[in-house]
Short mmCIF file of C-alpha atoms in Angstrom, two decimals:
data_model
loop_
_atom_site.label_atom_id
_atom_site.label_comp_id
_atom_site.label_asym_id
_atom_site.label_seq_id
_atom_site.Cartn_x
_atom_site.Cartn_y
_atom_site.Cartn_z
CA UNK A 12 -0.53 -0.19 0.29
CA UNK A 13 0.94 3.41 -1.18
CA UNK A 14 2.39 5.50 2.25
CA UNK A 15 1.29 8.66 0.99
CA UNK A 16 -2.25 7.23 0.49
CA UNK A 17 -3.05 6.27 4.63
CA UNK A 18 -5.00 7.69 7.21
CA UNK A 19 -2.67 10.00 8.95
CA UNK A 20 -1.92 8.92 11.89
CA UNK A 21 -4.11 10.06 14.96
CA UNK A 22 -2.42 12.51 18.00
CA UNK A 23 -1.41 10.53 21.06
CA UNK A 24 -3.71 10.18 23.69
CA UNK A 25 -3.07 12.36 27.30
CA UNK A 26 -4.15 11.28 30.26
CA UNK A 27 -3.92 13.42 33.30
CA UNK A 28 -4.11 11.04 35.87
CA UNK A 29 -5.05 12.74 39.68
CA UNK A 30 -5.92 10.99 42.79
CA UNK A 31 -5.48 11.65 46.78
CA UNK A 32 -2.35 11.07 48.26
CA UNK A 33 -1.64 7.00 48.34
CA UNK A 34 -4.47 6.17 45.81
CA UNK A 35 -1.21 4.68 43.67
CA UNK A 36 -0.98 7.29 40.66
CA UNK A 37 2.29 6.24 40.29
CA UNK A 38 2.61 3.11 40.42
CA UNK A 39 -0.74 3.42 37.75
CA UNK A 40 1.93 5.01 35.90
CA UNK A 41 4.83 2.29 35.94
CA UNK A 42 1.79 -0.20 34.99
CA UNK A 43 0.70 1.22 31.70
CA UNK A 44 4.29 2.36 30.88
CA UNK A 45 4.63 -0.60 30.92
CA UNK A 46 2.11 -2.43 29.76
CA UNK A 47 2.94 -0.06 26.08
CA UNK A 48 6.38 -1.48 26.15
CA UNK A 49 5.17 -4.95 25.54
CA UNK A 50 3.02 -4.29 23.63
CA UNK A 51 3.82 -5.74 20.06
CA UNK A 52 4.83 -2.98 18.75
CA UNK A 53 6.40 -1.72 21.59
CA UNK A 54 4.67 1.73 22.13
CA UNK A 55 6.07 3.74 24.27
CA UNK A 56 4.37 6.45 25.96
CA UNK A 57 5.85 10.29 26.24
CA UNK A 58 5.71 10.79 30.43
CA UNK A 59 5.90 14.33 32.17
CA UNK A 60 6.31 14.11 36.13
CA UNK A 61 5.19 16.84 37.37
CA UNK A 62 5.46 16.23 40.56
CA UNK A 63 8.53 18.21 42.30
CA UNK A 64 8.50 16.60 45.99
CA UNK A 65 8.33 12.99 44.72
CA UNK A 66 12.34 11.24 45.62
CA UNK A 67 11.87 7.78 43.79
CA UNK A 68 9.85 7.14 40.57
CA UNK A 69 9.56 3.95 39.53
CA UNK A 70 9.61 4.55 35.73
CA UNK A 71 11.78 7.27 33.43
CA UNK A 72 10.00 10.40 33.12
CA UNK A 73 11.07 11.90 29.32
CA UNK A 74 9.73 15.28 31.17
CA UNK A 75 11.01 15.73 34.54
CA UNK A 76 9.94 18.72 36.41
CA UNK A 77 12.68 17.89 39.02
CA UNK A 78 15.31 18.55 36.37
CA UNK A 79 13.88 22.37 35.83
CA UNK A 80 12.90 23.48 39.47
CA UNK A 81 14.35 22.45 43.16
CA UNK A 82 12.08 21.94 45.25
CA UNK A 83 14.04 22.23 47.90
CA UNK A 84 15.74 25.32 46.93
CA UNK A 85 12.10 27.10 46.86
CA UNK A 86 11.30 26.57 49.81
CA UNK A 87 14.24 27.64 51.39
CA UNK A 88 14.15 30.60 49.43
CA UNK A 89 10.78 31.25 49.71
CA UNK A 90 10.69 30.09 53.59
CA UNK A 91 7.20 27.83 52.31
CA UNK A 92 6.12 24.87 53.64
CA UNK A 93 5.64 21.08 52.13
CA UNK A 94 3.20 22.01 50.09
CA UNK A 95 3.63 25.94 49.80
CA UNK A 96 7.18 24.85 47.64
CA UNK A 97 5.05 22.39 46.03
CA UNK A 98 2.84 24.86 44.28
CA UNK A 99 5.46 27.54 44.66
CA UNK A 100 7.80 25.42 41.70
CA UNK A 101 4.21 23.79 40.42
CA UNK A 102 3.64 27.57 39.35
CA UNK A 103 7.90 29.04 38.30
CA UNK A 104 7.35 25.45 36.10
CA UNK A 105 4.36 26.76 34.86
CA UNK A 106 5.82 29.62 32.83
CA UNK A 107 7.71 27.48 30.34
CA UNK A 108 5.01 25.19 30.36
CA UNK A 109 4.81 26.55 26.60
CA UNK A 110 8.13 25.23 25.53
CA UNK A 111 7.26 22.15 27.09
CA UNK A 112 4.20 21.89 24.47
CA UNK A 113 6.49 22.24 22.14
CA UNK A 114 8.34 19.62 23.14
CA UNK A 115 5.12 16.92 23.50
CA UNK A 116 4.30 18.11 20.33
CA UNK A 117 7.24 17.49 18.05
CA UNK A 118 6.92 13.62 19.50
CA UNK A 119 2.86 13.92 18.95
CA UNK A 120 3.74 11.59 15.73
CA UNK A 121 5.89 8.62 17.40
CA UNK A 122 4.52 8.35 20.10
CA UNK A 123 0.29 6.89 20.86
CA UNK A 124 0.60 8.14 24.66
CA UNK A 125 1.12 11.22 26.96
CA UNK A 126 1.16 10.35 29.88
CA UNK A 127 1.34 13.07 32.98
CA UNK A 128 1.88 12.27 36.82
CA UNK A 129 0.61 14.87 38.96
CA UNK A 130 1.99 15.82 42.90
CA UNK A 131 0.60 13.05 45.39
CA UNK A 132 -0.96 16.61 46.70
CA UNK A 133 -4.22 16.68 44.79
CA UNK A 134 -5.68 19.74 45.43
CA UNK A 135 -2.10 21.50 44.82
CA UNK A 136 -3.06 21.11 40.90
CA UNK A 137 -6.62 20.03 40.81
CA UNK A 138 -7.75 23.83 42.51
CA UNK A 139 -4.13 25.89 41.51
CA UNK A 140 -4.19 27.96 38.63
CA UNK A 141 -0.93 26.38 37.27
CA UNK A 142 -3.28 23.78 37.10
CA UNK A 143 -5.77 24.75 34.95
CA UNK A 144 -3.54 26.02 32.83
CA UNK A 145 -1.30 22.78 31.95
CA UNK A 146 -4.75 20.96 31.32
CA UNK A 147 -6.53 23.91 29.78
CA UNK A 148 -2.91 24.11 27.47
CA UNK A 149 -2.72 20.10 26.58
CA UNK A 150 -6.24 19.76 25.95
CA UNK A 151 -6.22 22.38 23.15
CA UNK A 152 -3.45 20.44 21.80
CA UNK A 153 -4.29 16.98 21.92
CA UNK A 154 -6.96 14.80 23.49
CA UNK A 155 -7.35 14.28 26.73
CA UNK A 156 -8.51 11.89 29.27
CA UNK A 157 -8.27 12.65 33.57
CA UNK A 158 -8.01 9.61 34.80
CA UNK A 159 -8.81 9.94 38.42
CA UNK A 160 -7.42 7.17 40.93
CA UNK A 161 -9.04 5.47 43.86
CA UNK A 162 -7.88 3.62 46.50
CA UNK A 163 -10.29 0.64 46.27
CA UNK A 164 -9.71 -0.58 49.65
CA UNK A 165 -9.62 2.78 51.61
CA UNK A 166 -13.18 3.28 49.54
CA UNK A 167 -15.36 0.31 51.61
CA UNK A 168 -16.54 2.52 53.88
CA UNK A 169 -19.69 4.63 52.71
CA UNK A 170 -18.97 8.12 53.73
CA UNK A 171 -15.42 7.10 52.05
CA UNK A 172 -16.99 6.49 49.28
CA UNK A 173 -19.09 9.48 49.32
CA UNK A 174 -16.08 11.84 49.72
CA UNK A 175 -14.45 10.55 47.27
CA UNK A 176 -17.40 10.31 44.41
CA UNK A 177 -17.88 14.50 45.87
CA UNK A 178 -14.77 14.89 45.22
CA UNK A 179 -13.85 12.85 41.00
CA UNK A 180 -17.21 14.82 39.69
CA UNK A 181 -15.86 18.25 41.36
CA UNK A 182 -13.27 17.91 39.01
CA UNK A 183 -14.56 16.42 35.85
CA UNK A 184 -17.01 19.46 35.92
CA UNK A 185 -14.44 21.79 36.97
CA UNK A 186 -11.98 20.49 33.79
CA UNK A 187 -15.42 20.14 31.74
CA UNK A 188 -12.29 16.49 29.94
CA UNK A 189 -13.37 12.68 29.53
CA UNK A 190 -13.53 11.46 32.84
CA UNK A 191 -12.20 7.76 33.79
CA UNK A 192 -12.68 6.29 36.77
CA UNK A 193 -9.50 3.54 38.09
CA UNK A 194 -10.03 2.12 40.63
CA UNK A 195 -6.40 1.09 42.43
CA UNK A 196 -5.34 -1.85 44.10
CA UNK A 197 -8.28 -4.86 43.39
CA UNK A 198 -5.58 -6.85 44.27
CA UNK A 199 -6.03 -6.67 48.05
CA UNK A 200 -10.07 -5.60 47.66
CA UNK A 201 -11.97 -6.00 44.45
CA UNK A 202 -13.98 -2.93 43.41
CA UNK A 203 -17.69 -4.86 42.29
CA UNK A 204 -19.04 -3.45 45.76
CA UNK A 205 -18.23 0.19 44.35
CA UNK A 206 -19.86 -1.02 40.27
CA UNK A 207 -22.81 -2.22 42.39
CA UNK A 208 -23.66 1.58 44.89
CA UNK A 209 -22.53 3.56 42.30
CA UNK A 210 -25.66 1.51 39.67
CA UNK A 211 -27.70 0.89 42.84
CA UNK A 212 -29.05 3.87 45.07
CA UNK A 213 -30.62 1.36 47.60
CA UNK A 214 -27.31 -0.95 47.55
CA UNK A 215 -25.65 2.54 48.29
CA UNK A 216 -28.39 3.60 50.90
CA UNK A 217 -28.21 -0.57 52.29
CA UNK A 218 -25.02 -0.34 53.14
CA UNK A 219 -24.64 3.08 54.79
CA UNK A 220 -27.88 1.65 56.80
CA UNK A 221 -25.50 -1.21 58.15
CA UNK A 222 -22.19 0.42 59.12
CA UNK A 223 -21.33 1.63 62.40
CA UNK A 224 -22.00 5.10 63.71
CA UNK A 225 -24.78 6.03 61.18
CA UNK A 226 -27.38 6.30 64.38
CA UNK A 227 -26.95 8.25 67.04
CA UNK A 228 -27.70 7.15 70.69
CA UNK A 229 -31.69 7.35 70.15
CA UNK A 230 -31.27 5.08 66.91
CA UNK A 231 -32.09 8.42 64.50
CA UNK A 232 -29.89 8.35 61.67
CA UNK A 233 -27.63 11.15 62.07
CA UNK A 234 -27.84 14.28 59.85
CA UNK A 235 -24.18 12.67 58.30
CA UNK A 236 -26.11 9.49 57.49
CA UNK A 237 -29.56 12.02 55.66
CA UNK A 238 -26.65 13.14 54.21
CA UNK A 239 -25.59 11.10 52.64
CA UNK A 240 -28.40 9.00 51.45
CA UNK A 241 -29.33 12.51 49.52
CA UNK A 242 -25.89 13.04 47.15
CA UNK A 243 -26.37 9.38 46.59
CA UNK A 244 -29.76 10.32 44.90
CA UNK A 245 -27.95 13.42 43.58
CA UNK A 246 -25.16 11.84 42.22
CA UNK A 247 -27.26 8.65 39.64
CA UNK A 248 -26.99 11.08 36.68
CA UNK A 249 -23.35 11.57 37.30
CA UNK A 250 -22.80 7.71 36.88
CA UNK A 251 -24.87 7.60 34.34
CA UNK A 252 -22.12 8.66 32.31
CA UNK A 253 -19.32 7.50 33.68
CA UNK A 254 -16.48 5.39 33.08
CA UNK A 255 -14.51 2.67 35.85
CA UNK A 256 -12.68 0.19 35.30
CA UNK A 257 -10.75 -1.86 38.49
CA UNK A 258 -6.92 -2.46 37.43
CA UNK A 259 -4.21 -3.46 39.75
CA UNK A 260 -1.15 -1.75 39.72
CA UNK A 261 0.94 -4.86 41.18
CA UNK A 262 -0.32 -7.79 38.71
CA UNK A 263 -1.78 -5.51 35.88
CA UNK A 264 -5.14 -6.81 36.32
CA UNK A 265 -7.56 -4.78 34.16
CA UNK A 266 -5.31 -2.59 32.25
CA UNK A 267 -6.94 -3.36 29.08
CA UNK A 268 -9.72 -2.68 29.95
CA UNK A 269 -8.86 0.72 31.60
CA UNK A 270 -7.03 1.81 27.30
CA UNK A 271 -10.48 0.71 25.76
CA UNK A 272 -11.95 3.22 27.89
CA UNK A 273 -9.16 5.58 27.28
CA UNK A 274 -9.99 4.64 23.49
CA UNK A 275 -13.51 5.26 23.95
CA UNK A 276 -12.53 8.96 25.74
CA UNK A 277 -10.65 10.06 22.15
CA UNK A 278 -14.23 9.52 20.92
CA UNK A 279 -16.15 11.72 23.19
CA UNK A 280 -13.17 14.11 23.01
CA UNK A 281 -13.73 14.86 19.40
CA UNK A 282 -17.37 15.06 19.72
CA UNK A 283 -18.29 17.08 23.35
CA UNK A 284 -15.29 18.48 24.50
CA UNK A 285 -13.30 20.01 21.04
CA UNK A 286 -16.79 21.96 19.43
CA UNK A 287 -16.92 23.39 23.78
CA UNK A 288 -13.15 24.63 22.61
CA UNK A 289 -13.61 25.76 19.37
CA UNK A 290 -15.81 27.62 20.62
CA UNK A 291 -14.57 28.97 23.82
CA UNK A 292 -12.16 29.91 21.03
CA UNK A 293 -13.71 31.12 18.72
CA UNK A 294 -15.00 33.82 22.04
CA UNK A 295 -12.10 35.02 23.38
CA UNK A 296 -10.37 35.82 20.03
CA UNK A 297 -13.69 37.59 19.39
CA UNK A 298 -14.10 39.44 22.75
CA UNK A 299 -10.07 40.36 22.42
CA UNK A 300 -11.02 42.21 19.18
CA UNK A 301 -13.73 43.73 20.40
CA UNK A 302 -11.68 45.11 23.55
CA UNK A 303 -8.24 46.25 21.40
CA UNK A 304 -11.57 47.79 18.87
CA UNK A 305 -12.76 50.18 23.23
CA UNK A 306 -9.06 50.96 23.65
CA UNK A 307 -8.96 52.55 20.00
CA UNK A 308 -11.97 54.63 20.22
CA UNK A 309 -10.91 55.09 24.14
CA UNK A 310 -7.85 56.65 22.95
CA UNK A 311 -9.10 58.72 20.66
CA UNK A 312 -11.71 59.90 22.72
CA UNK A 313 -9.82 61.47 25.26
CA UNK A 314 -7.21 62.80 22.59
CA UNK A 315 -9.72 64.72 21.62
CA UNK A 316 -11.12 66.02 24.79
CA UNK A 317 -7.66 66.94 25.69
CA UNK A 318 -7.17 68.78 22.35
CA UNK A 319 -10.75 70.84 23.50
CA UNK A 320 -9.46 71.40 27.13
CA UNK A 321 -6.41 72.60 25.41
CA UNK A 322 -8.10 74.71 23.23
CA UNK A 323 -10.71 76.17 25.91
CA UNK A 324 -7.55 76.35 28.10
CA UNK A 325 -5.50 78.45 25.30
CA UNK A 326 -6.23 82.72 26.05
CA UNK A 327 -5.53 83.64 22.58
CA UNK A 328 -8.22 81.02 21.42
CA UNK A 329 -11.04 82.75 21.12
CA UNK A 330 -9.01 85.24 19.12
CA UNK A 331 -8.25 82.82 16.49
CA UNK A 332 -12.03 81.40 16.54
CA UNK A 333 -12.82 84.49 15.11
CA UNK A 334 -9.26 84.66 12.87
CA UNK A 335 -10.97 80.91 11.20
CA UNK A 336 -13.95 82.52 10.73
CA UNK A 337 -14.26 85.79 8.95
CA UNK A 338 -11.41 83.00 6.55
CA UNK A 339 -14.36 81.10 6.20
CA UNK A 340 -16.23 83.88 5.13
CA UNK A 341 -14.14 85.07 2.78
CA UNK A 342 -13.27 81.54 1.19
CA UNK A 343 -17.05 81.78 0.59
CA UNK A 344 -17.49 85.55 -0.87
CA UNK A 345 -14.31 84.16 -2.98
CA UNK A 346 -16.02 81.15 -4.41
CA UNK A 347 -19.09 83.11 -5.30
CA UNK A 348 -17.39 85.54 -6.28
CA UNK A 349 -15.91 83.14 -8.68
CA UNK A 350 -18.86 81.46 -9.31
CA UNK A 351 -20.29 84.53 -10.93
CA UNK A 352 -16.88 85.79 -12.90
CA UNK A 353 -17.31 82.51 -14.71
CA UNK A 354 -20.46 82.82 -16.01
CA UNK A 355 -20.15 86.08 -17.17
CA UNK A 356 -17.46 85.43 -19.27
CA UNK A 357 -19.25 82.95 -20.40
CA UNK A 358 -22.36 84.72 -21.08
CA UNK A 359 -19.87 87.92 -22.49
CA UNK A 360 -16.89 85.62 -24.56
CA UNK A 361 -15.75 87.00 -27.62
CA UNK A 362 -13.53 86.06 -30.42
CA UNK A 363 -9.93 85.72 -29.67
CA UNK A 364 -10.54 85.99 -25.91
CA UNK A 365 -11.41 83.15 -23.39
CA UNK A 366 -10.40 83.45 -19.10
CA UNK A 367 -8.93 80.88 -17.51
CA UNK A 368 -11.18 79.14 -14.93
CA UNK A 369 -8.11 77.32 -13.63
CA UNK A 370 -5.72 80.44 -13.41
CA UNK A 371 -9.08 81.86 -11.59
CA UNK A 372 -9.57 79.38 -9.30
CA UNK A 373 -5.89 80.03 -8.09
CA UNK A 374 -6.01 83.38 -8.05
CA UNK A 375 -9.53 84.32 -7.02
CA UNK A 376 -8.31 85.17 -3.54
CA UNK A 377 -6.03 87.12 -4.21
CA UNK A 378 -9.35 90.10 -5.64
CA UNK A 379 -7.90 90.22 -9.52
CA UNK A 380 -10.03 91.84 -11.73
CA UNK A 381 -9.47 89.84 -15.06
CA UNK A 382 -10.33 91.61 -17.63
CA UNK A 383 -13.59 92.27 -19.62
CA UNK A 384 -15.57 93.11 -22.14
CA UNK A 385 -16.23 96.96 -22.80
#
């Protein structure tokens, strides 16, 4: 088959891994990295590490924030704590993220996946300006999906499960990107109970009612119990359009199902997210053009206002106005007199002599009397 007639290569899919501290994000990235290397043919991903405080990575990152920003030095120079140091390091790295994006786009023809490993402190990436800038920059260039990593053994309690779901819901509506729930560590705790709670709110309510601490001393449901019951009904619509898979970063179980969900998210990105992105970009460009036009009009208005004020503050302005008015009246009179001369000259033309109209116009202001027939 002629390569020139083959279909163009799809853009690589970007996977942004987000999750609570200890959920196993880095181990999960290491597992999908090994999985892609073991494919036939191998398909090595392009990996970005955005955690400046990590001491050891179980994978080799193509771009590592630690090569650019020294987390410990940032803490010393800015007198910050651990979380403040991570946030500041990420902010400093974000100022040069356009260069990072250029490097990623250069490799777009040779890789199928771009993977971002985010800091363990989830709020630093999800709720900071730098996290939003990085997410928007990547999503505007490449198809992107958010993989929310959940520590499955720690979600067996209904309250913890509901907290994770609320956090996932908030991240989904903040990023507006395709979203996959990844229940990690299924080798320790199977995730079927979580899927049942997501698709059958009565099962969740039954588990909530049987859990210790959901009733007070008088046997009445506690406030938290009532709140979680209500939230399970509210999140029912959220669950209906959500992809969820269970994986084990240790054994590799469920990784194929994860990549199936990733490929399904590509279509969701192209049909739902990309049109919204283009509309938002068009609105932003129009707003920018309107703002430039408003600034130009405002500048011209201020210039004319300043010109008027300068003229009003000039003591000779009245005299100048009088002179300009007299000059205008003289020009009007000269034009009228010239018109009469031209009409007269055409009426009293005689052989061998005529009036040069061009010269008459040029010398009208000098009150030259052209010869007329005697």
